[in-house]
C-alpha cells in the first residue's frame, strides 16, 4: 500500500498551486490540476539516477520511451499504436497549438465544447482562428455533446475540432457510441479532430476509456491524439506529451507546424527519464492512486449531502476534478468568490471554463483526505446558511 495520506509540504517549491503570490499562505488550494501526492517511486529513482550523472546535455527521446508508451496503450486501451505515428512534444497544450497551426488557416473556425479547459480557447485565439463554441448540453446531472448543433457548425467552414476526452472540467468519460458519432460527423466533412486524452488513465469505477482513434482506421486517419503521462503519474512539471498521428500527411503537416513554432526535436532529459519509468513501472501506483481518489470522491459526496445540501455534485467518471453546481445557494458569482476567499479555500471558478461554467466550481480532489476534509470544512464555513 502506498501512503497517500501524508501531507507533504509543497510551499516554497515554486508550486503554481501552493505558492501563488496572490493567494495567501494559509489557503487550501483545490484549483491547479496536479496531485498533492508523491509520484511513483520508480519515477523518483529514475530521476535520481539520471541526476547522478552530472552532465545534463542535449538528449534525444530514447527508443525505450516510445516502446513503453506503445505497450501502455496496447495493454490498457487495446489500442495498437505504431512507432511511426508517435511525435514527442513538451506538453499537450503545445500540441494543441501545433495542430491549430497545421490544420487551419487564419480566420477559420475551430470548434471547442465548453465548459472546457481554458487553454483550448487560447490555442484558437492566439493563432488568429475563430472560436466556434459547441456548448455541452446538461441533461439533469449528465453532460452530453450537442451533435445536432455540431452538424450545422461543421458545415460553416470549420477546420478543426478540439475534443477533451475525458472531459475536463465536467469529468465525463465519453462512450464509444458518442465518440463514433462525433468522429463520423467530422470525418464526413473533412474536419480534423484533435483529441486531448491527457486524463485518460484516470478512469473511475464502472467506466471504460476508449480512444477515439481506436474506433476505426478512418477515424484514426482523421485524428491527432494527444496523450501524456503528466496527469496519470503526477509529473506535469516535467513536461511530456505525445501526439499520435496515424495519417502520414497529417503527421508531416503537424511536424512542419511545430517547427515553424520553434519546437525542437529534443525532450527535456528529466521528462524523458520520468515518463519512461512511469510507463514501465508506474501501473500499480496508478491503480492505487485511482482508488484513493475514488474514495475521496465518495467522501466529498457524503460531506456535501450532509453539510452542503444546496450543492449538486456531478458524477466523477474520470479525471480527479469534480464539477459542482453551486447555484442552489442563490448567490452571485461575486458573492460566492468572496465567501470562499474569506474562508481561505480556493477551488477553480466555473467561468474560467467558458460558457456554461457560471455558478459552478471545479474541485481538485487529488490530495490527502485530511486536506480535502479541511477544504470542505472551509467551504461549509463559507456558506453557513446552506441547507437550513
Ligand atoms: C485537458 C487538459 N489538457 C492539457 C493540460 C495540460 O497539458 P500540458 O501540461 O501537457 O501542456 C491539462 C492540465 O490541466 C488539461 O486538463
mmCIF file of C-alpha atoms in Angstrom, residues 18-178:
data_model
loop_
_atom_site.group_PDB
_atom_site.id
_atom_site.type_symbol
_atom_site.label_atom_id
_atom_site.label_comp_id
_atom_site.label_asym_id
_atom_site.label_seq_id
_atom_site.Cartn_x
_atom_site.Cartn_y
_atom_site.Cartn_z
ATOM 1 C CA UNK A 18 0.652 26.404 -3.372
ATOM 2 C CA UNK A 19 2.979 29.350 -3.906
ATOM 3 C CA UNK A 20 0.757 31.650 -5.930
ATOM 4 C CA UNK A 21 1.768 35.051 -4.526
ATOM 5 C CA UNK A 22 -1.775 36.466 -4.635
ATOM 6 C CA UNK A 23 -3.264 33.618 -2.674
ATOM 7 C CA UNK A 24 -2.136 33.940 0.924
ATOM 8 C CA UNK A 25 -0.148 31.375 2.870
ATOM 9 C CA UNK A 26 -2.872 29.528 4.676
ATOM 10 C CA UNK A 27 -5.253 28.989 1.777
ATOM 11 C CA UNK A 28 -6.165 25.404 0.876
ATOM 12 C CA UNK A 29 -5.699 25.283 -2.887
ATOM 13 C CA UNK A 30 -8.024 22.946 -4.760
ATOM 14 C CA UNK A 31 -7.531 24.537 -8.152
ATOM 15 C CA UNK A 32 -4.471 23.714 -10.383
ATOM 16 C CA UNK A 33 -4.744 20.169 -11.748
ATOM 17 C CA UNK A 34 -1.768 18.456 -10.191
ATOM 18 C CA UNK A 35 -1.820 15.996 -7.307
ATOM 19 C CA UNK A 36 -0.580 16.579 -3.766
ATOM 20 C CA UNK A 37 0.810 13.029 -3.798
ATOM 21 C CA UNK A 38 4.364 11.813 -4.315
ATOM 22 C CA UNK A 39 4.978 10.402 -7.815
ATOM 23 C CA UNK A 40 5.583 6.648 -8.258
ATOM 24 C CA UNK A 41 8.804 5.572 -6.512
ATOM 25 C CA UNK A 42 10.180 4.308 -9.853
ATOM 26 C CA UNK A 43 9.960 7.859 -11.213
ATOM 27 C CA UNK A 44 11.893 9.307 -8.294
ATOM 28 C CA UNK A 45 14.556 6.604 -8.679
ATOM 29 C CA UNK A 46 14.891 7.228 -12.415
ATOM 30 C CA UNK A 47 15.223 10.984 -11.871
ATOM 31 C CA UNK A 48 17.808 10.495 -9.106
ATOM 32 C CA UNK A 49 19.763 8.069 -11.262
ATOM 33 C CA UNK A 50 19.807 10.499 -14.167
ATOM 34 C CA UNK A 51 20.707 13.429 -11.922
ATOM 35 C CA UNK A 52 23.635 11.417 -10.546
ATOM 36 C CA UNK A 53 25.460 11.804 -13.860
ATOM 37 C CA UNK A 54 26.333 15.482 -13.613
ATOM 38 C CA UNK A 55 26.333 16.268 -17.322
ATOM 39 C CA UNK A 56 22.913 17.441 -18.438
ATOM 40 C CA UNK A 57 23.464 17.806 -22.146
ATOM 41 C CA UNK A 58 21.172 17.659 -25.187
ATOM 42 C CA UNK A 59 19.269 14.430 -25.247
ATOM 43 C CA UNK A 60 17.085 12.573 -27.736
ATOM 44 C CA UNK A 61 13.931 10.645 -26.844
ATOM 45 C CA UNK A 62 15.115 7.115 -26.043
ATOM 46 C CA UNK A 63 13.652 4.245 -28.039
ATOM 47 C CA UNK A 64 12.660 2.611 -24.743
ATOM 48 C CA UNK A 65 10.326 5.531 -24.062
ATOM 49 C CA UNK A 66 8.478 5.028 -27.360
ATOM 50 C CA UNK A 67 8.210 1.303 -26.708
ATOM 51 C CA UNK A 68 6.941 1.832 -23.151
ATOM 52 C CA UNK A 69 4.305 4.288 -24.445
ATOM 53 C CA UNK A 70 3.181 1.901 -27.192
ATOM 54 C CA UNK A 71 2.947 -1.067 -24.823
ATOM 55 C CA UNK A 72 0.994 1.032 -22.322
ATOM 56 C CA UNK A 73 -1.748 1.817 -24.828
ATOM 57 C CA UNK A 74 -1.898 -1.683 -26.182
ATOM 58 C CA UNK A 75 -2.238 -3.235 -22.759
ATOM 59 C CA UNK A 76 -4.509 -0.683 -21.139
ATOM 60 C CA UNK A 77 -6.622 0.607 -24.012
ATOM 61 C CA UNK A 78 -6.358 -2.210 -26.582
ATOM 62 C CA UNK A 79 -5.110 0.474 -28.942
ATOM 63 C CA UNK A 80 -2.353 -0.550 -31.350
ATOM 64 C CA UNK A 81 -0.130 2.492 -31.882
ATOM 65 C CA UNK A 82 2.587 2.179 -34.500
ATOM 66 C CA UNK A 83 6.031 3.559 -33.778
ATOM 67 C CA UNK A 84 5.979 5.936 -36.761
ATOM 68 C CA UNK A 85 2.773 7.574 -35.595
ATOM 69 C CA UNK A 86 4.265 8.951 -32.398
ATOM 70 C CA UNK A 87 5.579 12.514 -32.243
ATOM 71 C CA UNK A 88 7.002 13.500 -28.842
ATOM 72 C CA UNK A 89 6.294 17.008 -27.574
ATOM 73 C CA UNK A 90 6.947 19.090 -24.454
ATOM 74 C CA UNK A 91 3.269 19.211 -23.472
ATOM 75 C CA UNK A 92 -0.291 18.694 -24.610
ATOM 76 C CA UNK A 93 -1.015 22.422 -24.804
ATOM 77 C CA UNK A 94 1.875 22.955 -27.262
ATOM 78 C CA UNK A 95 0.427 20.067 -29.332
ATOM 79 C CA UNK A 96 -2.929 21.868 -29.481
ATOM 80 C CA UNK A 97 -1.189 24.967 -30.829
ATOM 81 C CA UNK A 98 0.742 22.937 -33.424
ATOM 82 C CA UNK A 99 -2.489 21.276 -34.545
ATOM 83 C CA UNK A 100 -4.364 24.568 -34.892
ATOM 84 C CA UNK A 101 -1.447 25.950 -36.908
ATOM 85 C CA UNK A 102 -1.189 22.786 -39.038
ATOM 86 C CA UNK A 103 -4.825 22.149 -39.930
ATOM 87 C CA UNK A 104 -6.480 25.547 -40.116
ATOM 88 C CA UNK A 105 -5.792 28.897 -41.694
ATOM 89 C CA UNK A 106 -6.169 32.317 -40.111
ATOM 90 C CA UNK A 107 -9.781 33.283 -39.542
ATOM 91 C CA UNK A 108 -11.017 29.718 -39.900
ATOM 92 C CA UNK A 109 -13.301 28.192 -37.266
ATOM 93 C CA UNK A 110 -12.123 25.761 -34.588
ATOM 94 C CA UNK A 111 -14.785 24.006 -32.521
ATOM 95 C CA UNK A 112 -14.417 23.673 -28.755
ATOM 96 C CA UNK A 113 -17.069 22.317 -26.407
ATOM 97 C CA UNK A 114 -17.373 24.460 -23.286
ATOM 98 C CA UNK A 115 -17.318 24.385 -20.372
ATOM 99 C CA UNK A 116 -13.799 23.177 -21.125
ATOM 100 C CA UNK A 117 -10.141 23.555 -20.147
ATOM 101 C CA UNK A 118 -9.277 27.245 -20.701
ATOM 102 C CA UNK A 119 -6.121 26.872 -22.835
ATOM 103 C CA UNK A 120 -8.293 25.368 -25.614
ATOM 104 C CA UNK A 121 -9.700 28.874 -26.163
ATOM 105 C CA UNK A 122 -6.259 30.429 -26.098
ATOM 106 C CA UNK A 123 -4.825 27.968 -28.644
ATOM 107 C CA UNK A 124 -7.513 29.091 -31.084
ATOM 108 C CA UNK A 125 -7.442 32.810 -30.391
ATOM 109 C CA UNK A 126 -3.676 33.238 -30.054
ATOM 110 C CA UNK A 127 -3.293 31.967 -33.615
ATOM 111 C CA UNK A 128 -5.995 34.245 -35.038
ATOM 112 C CA UNK A 129 -8.520 31.460 -35.637
ATOM 113 C CA UNK A 130 -12.243 31.806 -34.979
ATOM 114 C CA UNK A 131 -13.506 30.306 -31.763
ATOM 115 C CA UNK A 132 -16.581 28.239 -32.618
ATOM 116 C CA UNK A 133 -18.204 27.009 -29.408
ATOM 117 C CA UNK A 134 -20.464 23.989 -29.394
ATOM 118 C CA UNK A 135 -21.526 24.076 -25.723
ATOM 119 C CA UNK A 136 -22.145 20.775 -23.979
ATOM 120 C CA UNK A 137 -25.737 20.048 -23.039
ATOM 121 C CA UNK A 138 -26.504 19.420 -19.387
ATOM 122 C CA UNK A 139 -29.184 16.761 -19.186
ATOM 123 C CA UNK A 140 -30.001 16.581 -15.492
ATOM 124 C CA UNK A 141 -26.697 15.652 -13.881
ATOM 125 C CA UNK A 142 -25.152 14.306 -17.081
ATOM 126 C CA UNK A 143 -23.468 16.283 -19.806
ATOM 127 C CA UNK A 144 -23.529 15.283 -23.455
ATOM 128 C CA UNK A 145 -22.199 16.704 -26.684
ATOM 129 C CA UNK A 146 -24.614 18.650 -28.869
ATOM 130 C CA UNK A 147 -24.173 16.570 -32.010
ATOM 131 C CA UNK A 148 -27.202 18.109 -33.754
ATOM 132 C CA UNK A 149 -25.857 21.634 -33.258
ATOM 133 C CA UNK A 150 -22.411 20.498 -34.273
ATOM 134 C CA UNK A 151 -23.561 19.369 -37.695
ATOM 135 C CA UNK A 152 -24.616 22.915 -38.561
ATOM 136 C CA UNK A 153 -21.383 24.380 -37.186
ATOM 137 C CA UNK A 154 -19.215 21.964 -39.128
ATOM 138 C CA UNK A 155 -20.954 22.896 -42.347
ATOM 139 C CA UNK A 156 -19.944 26.507 -41.752
ATOM 140 C CA UNK A 157 -16.304 26.147 -42.835
ATOM 141 C CA UNK A 158 -14.706 24.835 -39.676
ATOM 142 C CA UNK A 159 -11.253 23.197 -39.974
ATOM 143 C CA UNK A 160 -10.699 21.507 -36.644
ATOM 144 C CA UNK A 161 -12.444 20.297 -33.510
ATOM 145 C CA UNK A 162 -10.685 20.028 -30.164
ATOM 146 C CA UNK A 163 -12.110 17.199 -28.100
ATOM 147 C CA UNK A 164 -11.398 16.758 -24.399
ATOM 148 C CA UNK A 165 -11.532 13.036 -23.613
ATOM 149 C CA UNK A 166 -12.217 12.531 -20.737
ATOM 150 C CA UNK A 167 -13.689 15.982 -20.411
ATOM 151 C CA UNK A 168 -12.156 18.494 -18.009
ATOM 152 C CA UNK A 169 -13.981 20.017 -16.084
ATOM 153 C CA UNK A 170 -17.258 18.056 -16.238
ATOM 154 C CA UNK A 171 -15.493 14.690 -15.686
ATOM 155 C CA UNK A 172 -17.342 12.796 -18.422
ATOM 156 C CA UNK A 173 -15.751 9.717 -19.985
ATOM 157 C CA UNK A 174 -17.236 9.646 -23.469
ATOM 158 C CA UNK A 175 -18.878 6.384 -24.545
ATOM 159 C CA UNK A 176 -17.740 4.700 -27.768
ATOM 160 C CA UNK A 177 -21.127 5.498 -29.360
ATOM 161 C CA UNK A 178 -20.729 9.214 -28.652
#
